Tab-separated table of C-alpha atoms in Angstrom:
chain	number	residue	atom	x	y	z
A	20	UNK	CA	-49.987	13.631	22.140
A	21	UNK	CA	-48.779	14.096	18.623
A	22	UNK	CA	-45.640	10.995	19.151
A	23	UNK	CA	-47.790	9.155	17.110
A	24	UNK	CA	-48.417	11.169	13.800
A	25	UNK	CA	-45.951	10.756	10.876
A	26	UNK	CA	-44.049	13.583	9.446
A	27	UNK	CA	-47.375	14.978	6.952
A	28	UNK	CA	-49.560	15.080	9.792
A	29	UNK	CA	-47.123	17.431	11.753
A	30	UNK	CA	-46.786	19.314	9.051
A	31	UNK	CA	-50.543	21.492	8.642
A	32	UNK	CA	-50.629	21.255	12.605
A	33	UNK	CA	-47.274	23.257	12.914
A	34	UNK	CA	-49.336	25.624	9.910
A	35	UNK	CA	-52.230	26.104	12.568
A	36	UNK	CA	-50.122	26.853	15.149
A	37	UNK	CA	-49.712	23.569	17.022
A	38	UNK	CA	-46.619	24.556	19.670
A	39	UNK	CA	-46.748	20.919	20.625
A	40	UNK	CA	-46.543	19.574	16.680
A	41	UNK	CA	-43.629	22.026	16.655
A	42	UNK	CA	-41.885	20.614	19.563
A	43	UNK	CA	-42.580	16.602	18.271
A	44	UNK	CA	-41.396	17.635	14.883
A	45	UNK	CA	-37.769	19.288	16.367
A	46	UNK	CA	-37.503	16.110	18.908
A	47	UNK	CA	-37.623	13.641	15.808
A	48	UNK	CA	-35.889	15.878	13.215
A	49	UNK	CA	-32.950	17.123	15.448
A	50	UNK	CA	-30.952	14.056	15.037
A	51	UNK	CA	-31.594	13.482	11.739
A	52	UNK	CA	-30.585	17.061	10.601
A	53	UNK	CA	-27.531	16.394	12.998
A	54	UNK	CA	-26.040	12.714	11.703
A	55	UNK	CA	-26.151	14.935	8.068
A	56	UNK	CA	-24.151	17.603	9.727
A	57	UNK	CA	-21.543	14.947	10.919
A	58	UNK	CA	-21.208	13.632	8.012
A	59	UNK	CA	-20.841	16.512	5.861
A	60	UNK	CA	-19.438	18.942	7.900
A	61	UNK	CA	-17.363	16.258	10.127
A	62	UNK	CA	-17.620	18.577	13.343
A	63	UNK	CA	-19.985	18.286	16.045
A	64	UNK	CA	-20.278	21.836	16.813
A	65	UNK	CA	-20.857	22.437	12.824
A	66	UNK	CA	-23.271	19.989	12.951
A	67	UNK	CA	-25.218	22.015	15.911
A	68	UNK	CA	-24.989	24.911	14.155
A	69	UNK	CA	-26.380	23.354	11.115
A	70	UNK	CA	-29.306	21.934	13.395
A	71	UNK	CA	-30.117	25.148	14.473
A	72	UNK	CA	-29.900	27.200	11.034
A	73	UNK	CA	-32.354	24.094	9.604
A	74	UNK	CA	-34.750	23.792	11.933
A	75	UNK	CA	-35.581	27.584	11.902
A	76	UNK	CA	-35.652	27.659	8.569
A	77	UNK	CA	-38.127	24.718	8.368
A	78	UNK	CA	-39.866	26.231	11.452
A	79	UNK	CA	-40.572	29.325	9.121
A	80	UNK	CA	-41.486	27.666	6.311
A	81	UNK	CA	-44.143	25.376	7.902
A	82	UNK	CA	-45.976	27.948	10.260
A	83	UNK	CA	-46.082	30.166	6.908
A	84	UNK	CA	-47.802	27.293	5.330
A	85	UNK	CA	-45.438	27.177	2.470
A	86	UNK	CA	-44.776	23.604	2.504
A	87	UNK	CA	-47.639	22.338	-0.250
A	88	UNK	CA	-47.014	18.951	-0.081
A	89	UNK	CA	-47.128	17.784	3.706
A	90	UNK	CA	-45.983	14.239	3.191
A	91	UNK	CA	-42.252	15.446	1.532
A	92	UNK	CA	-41.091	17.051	4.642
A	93	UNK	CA	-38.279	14.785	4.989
A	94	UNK	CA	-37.596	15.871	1.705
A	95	UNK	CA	-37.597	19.290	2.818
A	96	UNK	CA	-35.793	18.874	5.198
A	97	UNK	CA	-33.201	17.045	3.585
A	98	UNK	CA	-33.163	19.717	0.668
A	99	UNK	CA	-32.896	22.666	3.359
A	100	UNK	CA	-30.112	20.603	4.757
A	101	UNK	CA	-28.194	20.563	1.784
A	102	UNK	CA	-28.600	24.207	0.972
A	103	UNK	CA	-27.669	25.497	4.402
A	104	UNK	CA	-24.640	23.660	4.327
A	105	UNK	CA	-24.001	24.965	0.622
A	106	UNK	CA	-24.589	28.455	2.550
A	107	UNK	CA	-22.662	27.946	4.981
A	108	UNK	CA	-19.473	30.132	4.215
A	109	UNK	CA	-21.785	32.773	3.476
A	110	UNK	CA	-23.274	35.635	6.053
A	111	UNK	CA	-24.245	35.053	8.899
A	112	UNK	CA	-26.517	37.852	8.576
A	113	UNK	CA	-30.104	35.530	7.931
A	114	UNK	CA	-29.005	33.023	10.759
A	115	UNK	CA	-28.820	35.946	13.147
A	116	UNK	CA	-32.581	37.219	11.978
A	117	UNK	CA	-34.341	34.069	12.080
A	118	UNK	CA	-32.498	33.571	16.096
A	119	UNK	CA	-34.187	36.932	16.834
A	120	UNK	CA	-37.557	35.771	15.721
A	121	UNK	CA	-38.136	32.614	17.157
A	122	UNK	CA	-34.848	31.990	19.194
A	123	UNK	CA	-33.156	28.912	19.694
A	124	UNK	CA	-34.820	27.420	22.727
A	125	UNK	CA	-37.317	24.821	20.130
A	126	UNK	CA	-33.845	22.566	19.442
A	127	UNK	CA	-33.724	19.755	22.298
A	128	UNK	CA	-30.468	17.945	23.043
A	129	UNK	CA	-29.403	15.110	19.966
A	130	UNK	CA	-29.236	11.559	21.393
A	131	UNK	CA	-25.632	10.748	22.648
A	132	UNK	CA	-23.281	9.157	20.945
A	133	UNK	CA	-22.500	5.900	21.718
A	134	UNK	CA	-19.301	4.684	23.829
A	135	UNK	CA	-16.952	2.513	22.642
A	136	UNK	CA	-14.508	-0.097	24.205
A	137	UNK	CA	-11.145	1.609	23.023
A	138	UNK	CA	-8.917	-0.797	24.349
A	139	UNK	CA	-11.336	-3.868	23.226
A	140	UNK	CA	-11.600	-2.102	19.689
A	141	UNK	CA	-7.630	-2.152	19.559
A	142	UNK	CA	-7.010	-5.926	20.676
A	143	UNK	CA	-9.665	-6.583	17.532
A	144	UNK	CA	-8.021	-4.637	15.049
A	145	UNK	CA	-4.954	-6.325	16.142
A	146	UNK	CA	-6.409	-9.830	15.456
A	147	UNK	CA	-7.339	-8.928	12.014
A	148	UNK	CA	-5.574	-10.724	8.911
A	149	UNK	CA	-2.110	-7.883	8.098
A	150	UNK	CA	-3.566	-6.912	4.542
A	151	UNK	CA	-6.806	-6.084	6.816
A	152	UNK	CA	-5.348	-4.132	9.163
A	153	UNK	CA	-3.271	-2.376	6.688
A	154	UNK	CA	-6.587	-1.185	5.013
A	155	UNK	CA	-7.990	-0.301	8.065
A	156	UNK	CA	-5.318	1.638	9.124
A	157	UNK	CA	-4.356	3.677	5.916
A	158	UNK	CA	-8.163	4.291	5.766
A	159	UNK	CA	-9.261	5.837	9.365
A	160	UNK	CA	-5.721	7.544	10.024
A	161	UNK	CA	-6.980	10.387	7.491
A	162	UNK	CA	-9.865	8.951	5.908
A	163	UNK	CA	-7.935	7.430	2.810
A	164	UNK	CA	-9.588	6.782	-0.608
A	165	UNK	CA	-9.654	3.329	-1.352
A	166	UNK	CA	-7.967	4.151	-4.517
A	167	UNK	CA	-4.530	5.597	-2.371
A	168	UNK	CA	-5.405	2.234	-0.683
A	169	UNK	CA	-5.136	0.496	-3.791
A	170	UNK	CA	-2.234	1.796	-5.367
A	171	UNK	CA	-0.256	0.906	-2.212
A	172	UNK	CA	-1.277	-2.512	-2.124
A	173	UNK	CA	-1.288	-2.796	-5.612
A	174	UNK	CA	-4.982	-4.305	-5.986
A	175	UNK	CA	-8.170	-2.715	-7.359
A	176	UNK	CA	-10.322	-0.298	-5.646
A	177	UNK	CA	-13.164	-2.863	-5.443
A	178	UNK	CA	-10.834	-5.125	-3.772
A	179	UNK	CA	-9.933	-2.621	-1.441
A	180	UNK	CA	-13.590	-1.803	-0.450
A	181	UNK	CA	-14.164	-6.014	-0.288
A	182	UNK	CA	-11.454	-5.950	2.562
A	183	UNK	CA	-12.298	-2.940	3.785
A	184	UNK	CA	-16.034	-4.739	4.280
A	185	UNK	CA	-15.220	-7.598	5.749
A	186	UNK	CA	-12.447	-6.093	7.964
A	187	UNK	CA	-15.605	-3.806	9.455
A	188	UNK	CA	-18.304	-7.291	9.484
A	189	UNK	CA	-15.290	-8.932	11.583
A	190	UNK	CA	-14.461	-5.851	13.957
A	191	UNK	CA	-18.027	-5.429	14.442
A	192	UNK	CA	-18.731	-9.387	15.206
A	193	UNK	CA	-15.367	-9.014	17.805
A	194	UNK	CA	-16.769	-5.850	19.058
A	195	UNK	CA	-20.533	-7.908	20.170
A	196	UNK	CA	-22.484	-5.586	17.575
A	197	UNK	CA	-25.690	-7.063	16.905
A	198	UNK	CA	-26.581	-4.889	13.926
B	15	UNK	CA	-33.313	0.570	-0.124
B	16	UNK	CA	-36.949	2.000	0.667
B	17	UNK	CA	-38.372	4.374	2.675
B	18	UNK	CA	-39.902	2.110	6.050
B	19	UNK	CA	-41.815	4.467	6.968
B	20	UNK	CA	-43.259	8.377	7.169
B	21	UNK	CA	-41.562	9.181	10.786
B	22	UNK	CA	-41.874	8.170	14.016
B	23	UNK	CA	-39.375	6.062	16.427
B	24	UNK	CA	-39.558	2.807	15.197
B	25	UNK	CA	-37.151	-0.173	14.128
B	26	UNK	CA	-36.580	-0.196	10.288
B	27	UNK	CA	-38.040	-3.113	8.219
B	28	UNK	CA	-35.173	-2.686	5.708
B	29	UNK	CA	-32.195	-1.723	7.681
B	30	UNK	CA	-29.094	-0.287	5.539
B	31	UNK	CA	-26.475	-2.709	6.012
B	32	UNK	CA	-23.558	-1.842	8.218
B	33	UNK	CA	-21.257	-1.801	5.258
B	34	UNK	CA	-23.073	0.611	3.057
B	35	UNK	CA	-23.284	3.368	6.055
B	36	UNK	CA	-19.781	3.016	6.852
B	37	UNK	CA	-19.015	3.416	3.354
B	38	UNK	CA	-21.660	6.757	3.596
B	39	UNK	CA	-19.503	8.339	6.537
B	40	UNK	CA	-16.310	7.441	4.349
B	41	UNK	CA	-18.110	9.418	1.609
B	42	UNK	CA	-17.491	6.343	-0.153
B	43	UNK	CA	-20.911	5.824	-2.335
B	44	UNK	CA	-21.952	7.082	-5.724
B	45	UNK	CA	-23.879	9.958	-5.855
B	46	UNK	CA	-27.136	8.022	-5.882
B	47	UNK	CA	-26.748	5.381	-3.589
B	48	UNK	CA	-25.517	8.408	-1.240
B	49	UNK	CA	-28.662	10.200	-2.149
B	50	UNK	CA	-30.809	7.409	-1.285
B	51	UNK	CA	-29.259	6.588	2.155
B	52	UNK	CA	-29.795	10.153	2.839
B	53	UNK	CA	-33.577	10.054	1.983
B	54	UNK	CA	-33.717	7.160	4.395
B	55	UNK	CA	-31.970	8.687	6.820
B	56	UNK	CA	-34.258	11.194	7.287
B	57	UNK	CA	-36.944	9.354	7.869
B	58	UNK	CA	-35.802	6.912	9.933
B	59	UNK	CA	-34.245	7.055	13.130
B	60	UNK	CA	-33.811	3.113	13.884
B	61	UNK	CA	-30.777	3.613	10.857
B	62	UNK	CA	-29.822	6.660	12.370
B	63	UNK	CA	-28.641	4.451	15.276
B	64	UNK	CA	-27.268	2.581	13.402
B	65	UNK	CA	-25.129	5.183	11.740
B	66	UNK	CA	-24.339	6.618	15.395
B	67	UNK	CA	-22.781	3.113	15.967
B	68	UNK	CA	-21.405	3.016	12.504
B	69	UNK	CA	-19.594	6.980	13.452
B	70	UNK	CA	-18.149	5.462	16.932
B	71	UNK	CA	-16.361	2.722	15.227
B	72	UNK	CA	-14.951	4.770	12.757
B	73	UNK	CA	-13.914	7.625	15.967
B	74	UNK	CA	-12.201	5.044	17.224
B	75	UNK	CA	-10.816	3.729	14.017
B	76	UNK	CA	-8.978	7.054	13.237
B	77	UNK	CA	-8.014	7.480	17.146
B	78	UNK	CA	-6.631	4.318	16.756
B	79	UNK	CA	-4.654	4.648	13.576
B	80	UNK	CA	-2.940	8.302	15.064
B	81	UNK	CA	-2.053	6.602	18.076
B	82	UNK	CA	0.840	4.735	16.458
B	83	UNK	CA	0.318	1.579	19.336
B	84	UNK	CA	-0.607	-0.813	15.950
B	85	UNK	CA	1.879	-3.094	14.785
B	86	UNK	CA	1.167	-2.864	11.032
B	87	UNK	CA	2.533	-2.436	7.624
B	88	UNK	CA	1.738	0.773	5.859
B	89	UNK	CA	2.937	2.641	2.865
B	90	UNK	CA	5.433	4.832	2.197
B	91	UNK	CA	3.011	7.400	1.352
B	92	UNK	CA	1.244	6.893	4.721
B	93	UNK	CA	4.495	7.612	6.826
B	94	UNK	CA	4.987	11.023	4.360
B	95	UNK	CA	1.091	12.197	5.176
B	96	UNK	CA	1.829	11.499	9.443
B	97	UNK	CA	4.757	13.345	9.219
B	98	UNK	CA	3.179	16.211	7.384
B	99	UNK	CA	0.088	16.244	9.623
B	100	UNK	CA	2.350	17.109	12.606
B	101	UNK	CA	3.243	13.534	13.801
B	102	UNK	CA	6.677	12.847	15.098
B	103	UNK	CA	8.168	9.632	13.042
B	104	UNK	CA	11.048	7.629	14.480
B	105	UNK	CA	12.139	5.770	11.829
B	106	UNK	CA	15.191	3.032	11.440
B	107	UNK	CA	16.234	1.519	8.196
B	108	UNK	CA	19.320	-0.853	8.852
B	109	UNK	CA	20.927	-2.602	6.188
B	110	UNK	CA	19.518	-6.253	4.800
B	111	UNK	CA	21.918	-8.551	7.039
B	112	UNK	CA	22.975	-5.726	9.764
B	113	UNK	CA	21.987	-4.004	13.058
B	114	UNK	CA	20.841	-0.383	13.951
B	115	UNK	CA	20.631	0.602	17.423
B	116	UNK	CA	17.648	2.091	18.319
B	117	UNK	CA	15.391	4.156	21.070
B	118	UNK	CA	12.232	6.016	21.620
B	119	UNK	CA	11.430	9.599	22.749
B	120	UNK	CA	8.765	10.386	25.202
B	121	UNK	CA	7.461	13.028	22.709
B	122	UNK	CA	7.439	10.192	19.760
B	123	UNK	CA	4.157	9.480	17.586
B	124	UNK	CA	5.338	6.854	15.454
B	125	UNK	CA	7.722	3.981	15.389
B	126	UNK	CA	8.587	2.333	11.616
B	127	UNK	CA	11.186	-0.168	10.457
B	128	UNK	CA	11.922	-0.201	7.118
B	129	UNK	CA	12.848	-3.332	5.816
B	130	UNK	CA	14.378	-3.085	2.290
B	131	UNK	CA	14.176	-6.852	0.601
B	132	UNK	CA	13.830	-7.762	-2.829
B	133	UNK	CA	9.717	-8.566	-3.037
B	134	UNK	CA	9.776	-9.528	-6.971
B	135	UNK	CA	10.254	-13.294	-6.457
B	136	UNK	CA	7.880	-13.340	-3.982
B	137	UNK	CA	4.348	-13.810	-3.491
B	138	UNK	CA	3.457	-14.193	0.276
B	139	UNK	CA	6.010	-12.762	2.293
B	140	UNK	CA	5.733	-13.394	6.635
B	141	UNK	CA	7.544	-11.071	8.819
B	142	UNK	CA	8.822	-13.051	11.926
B	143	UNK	CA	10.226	-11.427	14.585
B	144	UNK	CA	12.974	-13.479	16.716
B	145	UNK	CA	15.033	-12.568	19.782
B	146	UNK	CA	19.066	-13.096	19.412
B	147	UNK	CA	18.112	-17.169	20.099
B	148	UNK	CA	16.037	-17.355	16.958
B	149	UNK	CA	13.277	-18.239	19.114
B	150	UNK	CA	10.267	-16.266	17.240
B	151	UNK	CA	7.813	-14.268	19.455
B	152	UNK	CA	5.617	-13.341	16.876
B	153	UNK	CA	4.616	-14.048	12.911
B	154	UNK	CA	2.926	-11.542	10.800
B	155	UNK	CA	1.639	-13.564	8.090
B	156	UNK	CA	1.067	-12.419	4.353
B	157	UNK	CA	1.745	-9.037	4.882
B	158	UNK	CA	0.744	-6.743	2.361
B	159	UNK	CA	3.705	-6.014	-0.521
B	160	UNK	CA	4.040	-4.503	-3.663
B	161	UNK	CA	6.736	-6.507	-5.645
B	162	UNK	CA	8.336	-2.944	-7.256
B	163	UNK	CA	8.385	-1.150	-3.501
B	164	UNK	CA	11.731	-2.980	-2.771
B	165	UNK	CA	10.604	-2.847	1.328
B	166	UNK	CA	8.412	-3.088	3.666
B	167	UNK	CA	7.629	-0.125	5.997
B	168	UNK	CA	6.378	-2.065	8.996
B	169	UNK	CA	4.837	0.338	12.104
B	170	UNK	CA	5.654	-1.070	15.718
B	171	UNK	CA	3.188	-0.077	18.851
B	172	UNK	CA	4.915	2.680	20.285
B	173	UNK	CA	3.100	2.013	23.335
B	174	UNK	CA	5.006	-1.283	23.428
B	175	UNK	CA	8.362	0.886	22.464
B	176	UNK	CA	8.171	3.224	25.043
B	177	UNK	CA	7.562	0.391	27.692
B	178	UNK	CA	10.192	-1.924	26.893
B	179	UNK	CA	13.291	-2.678	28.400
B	180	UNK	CA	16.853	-2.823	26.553
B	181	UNK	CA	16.553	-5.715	23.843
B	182	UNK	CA	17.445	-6.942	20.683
B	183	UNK	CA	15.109	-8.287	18.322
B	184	UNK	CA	15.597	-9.565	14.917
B	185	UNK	CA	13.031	-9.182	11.988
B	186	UNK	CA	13.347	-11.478	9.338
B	187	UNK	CA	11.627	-11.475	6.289
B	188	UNK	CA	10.505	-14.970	4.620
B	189	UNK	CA	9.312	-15.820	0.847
B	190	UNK	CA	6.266	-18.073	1.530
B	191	UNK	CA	5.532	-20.417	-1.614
B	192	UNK	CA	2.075	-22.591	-1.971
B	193	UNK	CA	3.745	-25.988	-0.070
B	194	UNK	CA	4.656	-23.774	2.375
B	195	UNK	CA	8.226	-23.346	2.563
B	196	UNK	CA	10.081	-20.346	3.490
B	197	UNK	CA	13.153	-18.470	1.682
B	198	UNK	CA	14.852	-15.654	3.496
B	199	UNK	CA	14.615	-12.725	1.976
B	200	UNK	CA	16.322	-10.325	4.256
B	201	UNK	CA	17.342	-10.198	8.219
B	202	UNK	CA	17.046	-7.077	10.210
B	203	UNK	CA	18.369	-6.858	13.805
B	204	UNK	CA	17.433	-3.644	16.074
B	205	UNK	CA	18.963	-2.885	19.116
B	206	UNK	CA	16.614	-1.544	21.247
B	207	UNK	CA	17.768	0.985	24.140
B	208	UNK	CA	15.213	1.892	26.594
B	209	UNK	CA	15.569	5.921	27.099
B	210	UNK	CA	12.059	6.814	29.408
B	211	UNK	CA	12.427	6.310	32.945
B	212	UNK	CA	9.217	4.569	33.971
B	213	UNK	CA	8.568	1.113	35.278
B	214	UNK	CA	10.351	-1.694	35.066
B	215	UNK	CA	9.955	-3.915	32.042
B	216	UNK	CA	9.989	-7.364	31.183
B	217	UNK	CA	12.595	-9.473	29.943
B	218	UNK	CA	11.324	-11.627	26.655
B	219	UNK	CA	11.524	-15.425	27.176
């Protein structure tokens, strides 16, 4: 019923008390929220948490009607994301409130992640060119900067991320992505 | 980068390249450009997949890297961090022109050689690895150096380690000019003891 409307149009229906605008606005926002939790809080069980702390705050917001411009609710969202995980080592005490008032049934499961070929992955990284590999290596194992890269190897940063690039186009190619 | 579209499931006219999101998860962009990929991001879903793929590799990436089964060389610094982060490092440093007998522990992360050689002269350096008959199973070519590091720190699959059976192999280390002829810089020879009960190996031909 309401797949079909963009973000602004869910926006006054959640205000007017739309469940089902509620429910199509958590299905599409859920993973979105989520992939910012990964990347910012690098945990997947921070990253629910974060989920759940945004989407009730948004969930408040928009059946209050406080959100004045319906088409910059990615925005909002985005912004709310930021601030809740700015928040985060603070009380839990609002978290706790808003669970009690609308609980957290409204937040579906986030799309899987996607599997990967381990032992394909390693027979590609082992096919790279050394200084690849090298980068590659130093830069996963504990997500190196490229400029602790760069002092090992002795090249500039940019260099670093050129190698860095192509070592990732190549894996990707030997790994069949078609992205 | 632009905005596709206002939400909704669909494929993204202007997909971020590959590149750009892994450097995103490596928290690798400027402020802005990291700003803008996140506006994207949330509003569309067809780059969110994309990142999803873009997080896998990278999981598997770092699993990869920790599990010490790479043969690659790495940096001093990089053996320091592993070994501060809880890994166990088995590490053998013979002298240029000698042997060091050598074995691996079940409980063993990683496996280095350091190779100390005079890099100043040199601008590509190859690492070949022979057995005793100077027959050469395997060339890593233009390995990274830093002239000033005076070695080479070069990680062997510990996988491969703790599978082997009893052997020698020699590691030589060759200055690589533009015509492509080699100068020794330094010869290495490890005498490898096999310590796990397991399987039987193989025997290098």
């Amino acid at each position: 019923m309401n797949v079909g409307l963009s973000d602004a149009d869910l926006a006054p229906r959640i205000a007017a008390g739309d469940r089902e605008a509620e429910a199509e606005m958590c299905r599409r926002m859920v993973p979105r929220i989520r992939l910012y939790g990964l990347r910012h809080l690098r945990s997947p069980s921070a990253a629910d948490d974060l989920v759940q702390q945004v989407l009730l705050k948004i969930l408040e917001a928009l059946r209050a009607a406080r959100l004045r411009e319906p088409d910059k609710l990615a925005q909002f969202v985005l912004g709310t994301c930021r601030m809740t995980v700015l928040d985060l080592q603070r009380s839990s005490y609002r978290q706790e409130e808003l669970l009690a008032t609308f609980g957290g049934d409204l937040v579906p499961d986030p799309p899987p992640m996607p599997r990967l070929d381990d032992r394909r992955l390693a027979r590609c990284v082992q096919a790279l060119k050394e200084r690849e590999r090298s980068v590659v290596v130093m830069t996963f194992y504990d997500e190196q900067t490229a400029a602790e890269t760069a002092r090992f190897l002795g090249i500039s940063e940019a260099n670093i991320r050129v190698i860095r690039h192509r070592a990732i186009q190549q894996l990707r190619a030997c790994m069949g992505a078609t992205l | 980068m632009t905005t596709p579209h206002l939400g909704g499931p669909n494929d993204c006219p202007n997909p971020i390249e590959a590149a750009v999101l892994m450097d995103y998860w490596l928290a690798a962009l400027p402020s802005a450009a990291e700003e803008a990929v996140e506006q994207h991001l949330m509003t569309c879903d067809g780059c969110g997949d994309r990142l999803r793929e873009v997080i896998a590799m990278a999981e598997g990436l770092r699993a990869l890297a920790r599990s010490g089964s790479l043969q690659v060389v790495i940096s001093d610094q990089f053996v320091k961090h592993a070994a501060e982060t809880g890994l166990r490092v088995r590490e053998y440093a013979p002298p240029r022109g000698e042997g060091v007998p050598c074995t691996v522990a079940a409980d063993d992360d990683l496996l280095v050689a350091r190779l100390a050689v005079d890099l100043t002269t040199a601008s590509r350096v190859d690492v070949s690895w022979c057995d005793p008959r100077g027959i050469e199973h395997q060339r890593m070519p233009d390995i990274p150096i830093r002239a000033e590091a005076g070695s080479v720190i070069c990680q062997q699959s510990i996988t491969w380690a703790k599978a082997s059976p009893s052997v020698t192999m020699i590691a030589r280390l060759f200055a690589v000019d533009e015509k492509g002829d080699e100068r020794l810089l330094g010869e290495f020879t490890f005498h490898h003891t096999r310590t796990i009960p397991g399987p039987p190996g193989w025997e290098l031909t």
